[in-house]
Amino acid sequence: MKSSENNPALLPAGFFDLLPGEATAEARGLRSIMDVLAAYGYERVRPPLLEFEESLLSAGGAALSEQAFRIMDPTSHRMMALRPDMTTQIARMSQVRLGERARPLRLSYSGECVVIGSQGRDSARQMLQAGLELIGPDSPAADAEVVAVSVAALERVGIDLSEVSFDISMPTLVWRILEVCPPERRPALAEALERRDSAAIAKHGGADSALLVGLAEASGPANHALAALTKLDVPSGLRADVERLVASARAIMARVPGLSLTIDPIECRGWRYHTGLCMAVYSRRSHEELGLGGRYMAGQEPACGLTLRPQALLRAARPQEKAPRCLVPDTLDDGALHTLHGQGYVTIAPHAPWPATQEGVKALAARHRCKNAWMEGKAVQAV
Amino acid sequence: MKSSENNPALLPAGFFDLLPGEATAEARGLRSIMDVLAAYGYERVRPPLLEFEESLLSAGGAALSEQAFRIMDPTSHRMMALRPDMTTQIARMSQVRLGERARPLRLSYSGECVVIGSQGRDSARQMLQAGLELIGPDSPAADAEVVAVSVAALERVGIDLSEVSFDISMPTLVWRILEVCPPERRPALAEALERRDSAAIAKHGGADSALLVGLAEASGPANHALAALTKLDVPSGLRADVERLVASARAIMARVPGLSLTIDPIECRGWRYHTGLCMAVYSRRSHEELGLGGRYMAGQEPACGLTLRPQALLRAARPQEKAPRCLVPDTLDDGALHTLHGQGYVTIAPHAPWPATQEGVKALAARHRCKNAWMEGKAVQAV
């Protein structure tokens, strides 16, 4: 291993070791998320890391195709892919394995995903995902449930809700408008929408200019946006989308009254297999998305899900207390150890002779990062 | 997804979906294991799923080389490998990332591993591992700690200790004898040892015949084996190994008095990068190994670890109780939901109109697999 020690490229770019402390915090955060999802009836499933390419990357997964590493299966001589995302796997399971279950079907999952190129600014290529999928109902109440349960999970992880905002959008609106836009104007219009440049949108928007500028200017905090959206003159082909965006926003506001909710009707970047309302979770404490989700089709069934990124959540959360460490003699019996564990201590046997003096014990405790040590039959503060 | 529905080869051989219930049980078992390891001071680390081939499969990892899927990294143009095992990753981290920490260094980990070909009779190619590594001390007390902590983890998972046995061995003994055995006799001797055929061992053992037959006959429950081993006339080159096997067995018996411990001095299958005492965990309830471990070198440092297989553990464990499900109106406020969660209920909103009659509520509860339903302001048994 000596050669690795001076090698900055020890691990491939985008792949990381989590050290003690980091890995514990991640596991604890993940546990909190999954506990909340379970309490709301989201039953845990666990699809495999690899699937056949044609299964993993078909239907909704096709949008992720260029992000997936391929591996040839020597057993079947068919191409497999390492999952870049889990939502398409959950959709498959909901149809193929759980098609007979009563709806709504609520599923939760957590696991590692791997992508070829980096997507976020932290450039990770391996990402832990934890998410929920509500399959069956297609209603503002269902959208609101996904948000409310996600909010409960954020709170359990130790995120201050006053620092979080949920950003909802309806990417199908812009997609439908771009679809009917003459091809020669399309790139300029898409760019204008992305830059939220009202003048450029008006210039390239053609017949839809007024609507598009109106949608762009309806962005912002939910109360402002709702007032603006309900005043817009929306053509019939787009009315259902706008009405659903308004209805879902209202359902979310009613269900999670304290939530900072923003509406961005022309947002459509980052969404791929989605078919309706989309959501992104942000924190004032970090520039990365804490979670992403929205409506899609699980086979023929409407579904709404949200994927949280535990690593990003933890960077936005209050640090949690660590369990206190207590130095114990190597020979301490397991009964005494279990008692200490029951009291919340982590026990550390030094595999060294037990010092004869209290000062010696304290020095050994310090060397093993223990603030406590076993003295006179119990744990005593030593440092 | 329709085409997959009738396709028996939906997933590559050896890769499985865990459905609701199965995935929950696995997650709960894994949590119990990791909690116990943490209480004994084993700090969690999390290496990545993929590493450069030359890092992952060097040193101890070389023994696993033919089991690892390779993936070309388009970023670095270097070959990566999907980990077939985590112990070599933990060894790397202990040397490269945690070299400055006080010893003993105690690390724990859990994660998915993937192998090209199946190893066990359940033919899984993706396996969840959870393990502990005690790095630094090379003593019978350290071996006994690894066993004692593993035993505590098994108990926490719900395994009846009277149904479990730990099988310890010293594969270096046979490896050293085979090394000096004339090449023409070696295959026959190895086969005789594997079949534990005393007559064939005597025939092919050459000058070591008496010793080898003595070692083979010293297999069995620890008390019998220790008596037989201490009577054996062991040549000086092998004496240290036999003495350590005896000393470690005695340390384990002293630390975990109720444990069913067996000693198999000529066992050497399945061990690859190990350099001393090895351990395997079996249950009377299943034919698969629940865990495997032993001594190896982490770089230049002695280490002892044990890897548990949560899936196998759960098949050998008592089934655990599921949280009760309670049907609740879609409109029930989050305060009431949190109260129910605090009482241990999983809440299930039907996304359907709430029935007007108690009979209607009970029928809806049954349809959603809820034994309880919200009636008159609280959870009431409904089925």
Tab-separated table of N, CA, C and O in Angstrom, chain A residues 60 63 87 171-172 175 270-279 292-297 303 305:
chain	number	residue	atom	x	y	z
A	60	GLY	N	-38.684	5.146	-18.655
A	60	GLY	CA	-38.159	6.344	-17.992
A	60	GLY	C	-36.652	6.335	-17.892
A	60	GLY	O	-36.010	7.389	-17.913
A	63	ALA	N	-33.740	8.138	-20.361
A	63	ALA	CA	-33.195	9.482	-20.194
A	63	ALA	C	-31.853	9.444	-19.473
A	63	ALA	O	-31.085	10.401	-19.526
A	87	THR	N	-35.152	5.367	-9.168
A	87	THR	CA	-36.596	5.535	-9.383
A	87	THR	C	-37.120	4.580	-10.449
A	87	THR	O	-38.198	3.982	-10.288
A	171	PRO	N	-42.512	21.347	-15.663
A	171	PRO	CA	-41.684	21.412	-16.881
A	171	PRO	C	-42.446	21.090	-18.167
A	171	PRO	O	-42.054	21.551	-19.240
A	172	THR	N	-43.529	20.332	-18.051
A	172	THR	CA	-44.299	20.003	-19.259
A	172	THR	C	-44.832	21.257	-19.954
A	172	THR	O	-45.026	21.264	-21.166
A	175	TRP	N	-42.040	22.461	-22.144
A	175	TRP	CA	-41.814	21.447	-23.176
A	175	TRP	C	-42.899	21.522	-24.256
A	175	TRP	O	-42.608	21.430	-25.440
A	270	GLY	N	-32.965	19.707	-15.710
A	270	GLY	CA	-32.730	18.660	-14.719
A	270	GLY	C	-33.842	17.638	-14.666
A	270	GLY	O	-33.701	16.602	-14.043
A	271	TRP	N	-34.960	17.923	-15.324
A	271	TRP	CA	-36.059	16.965	-15.304
A	271	TRP	C	-36.010	16.156	-16.572
A	271	TRP	O	-35.775	16.692	-17.641
A	272	ARG	N	-36.232	14.863	-16.462
A	272	ARG	CA	-36.092	14.059	-17.649
A	272	ARG	C	-37.280	13.158	-17.922
A	272	ARG	O	-37.954	13.292	-18.928
A	273	TYR	N	-37.575	12.251	-16.996
A	273	TYR	CA	-38.668	11.314	-17.268
A	273	TYR	C	-39.968	11.798	-16.621
A	273	TYR	O	-40.895	11.038	-16.446
A	274	HIS	N	-40.000	13.067	-16.257
A	274	HIS	CA	-41.151	13.547	-15.484
A	274	HIS	C	-42.302	13.960	-16.391
A	274	HIS	O	-42.110	14.327	-17.549
A	275	THR	N	-43.527	13.882	-15.859
A	275	THR	CA	-44.725	14.095	-16.655
A	275	THR	C	-45.657	15.122	-16.043
A	275	THR	O	-46.779	15.291	-16.527
A	276	GLY	N	-45.248	15.771	-14.968
A	276	GLY	CA	-46.137	16.741	-14.337
A	276	GLY	C	-45.383	17.580	-13.331
A	276	GLY	O	-44.226	17.965	-13.566
A	277	LEU	N	-46.018	17.810	-12.185
A	277	LEU	CA	-45.424	18.628	-11.140
A	277	LEU	C	-44.049	18.100	-10.739
A	277	LEU	O	-43.866	16.896	-10.533
A	278	CYS	N	-43.071	19.001	-10.653
A	278	CYS	CA	-41.737	18.611	-10.190
A	278	CYS	C	-41.354	19.448	-8.972
A	278	CYS	O	-41.898	20.528	-8.759
A	279	MET	N	-40.439	18.906	-8.186
A	279	MET	CA	-40.039	19.555	-6.929
A	279	MET	C	-38.538	19.486	-6.757
A	279	MET	O	-37.923	18.476	-7.077
A	292	LEU	N	-34.751	15.979	-5.103
A	292	LEU	CA	-35.397	16.240	-6.380
A	292	LEU	C	-36.523	15.236	-6.544
A	292	LEU	O	-36.390	14.087	-6.129
A	293	GLY	N	-37.602	15.644	-7.184
A	293	GLY	CA	-38.653	14.663	-7.400
A	293	GLY	C	-39.726	15.196	-8.296
A	293	GLY	O	-39.586	16.265	-8.890
A	294	GLY	N	-40.800	14.431	-8.390
A	294	GLY	CA	-41.914	14.867	-9.215
A	294	GLY	C	-42.733	13.714	-9.740
A	294	GLY	O	-42.527	12.566	-9.350
A	295	ARG	N	-43.643	14.080	-10.629
A	295	ARG	CA	-44.563	13.096	-11.216
A	295	ARG	C	-43.954	12.413	-12.426
A	295	ARG	O	-43.264	13.037	-13.229
A	296	TYR	N	-44.238	11.115	-12.521
A	296	TYR	CA	-43.802	10.348	-13.698
A	296	TYR	C	-44.782	9.201	-13.861
A	296	TYR	O	-45.694	9.030	-13.045
A	297	MET	N	-44.594	8.396	-14.904
A	297	MET	CA	-45.459	7.246	-15.104
A	297	MET	C	-44.666	5.993	-14.720
A	297	MET	O	-43.588	5.733	-15.260
A	303	ALA	N	-47.460	8.280	-10.815
A	303	ALA	CA	-46.672	8.156	-9.599
A	303	ALA	C	-46.014	9.494	-9.303
A	303	ALA	O	-45.786	10.300	-10.203
A	305	GLY	N	-42.747	10.932	-6.776
A	305	GLY	CA	-41.705	10.516	-5.843
A	305	GLY	C	-40.746	11.650	-5.570
A	305	GLY	O	-40.744	12.676	-6.249
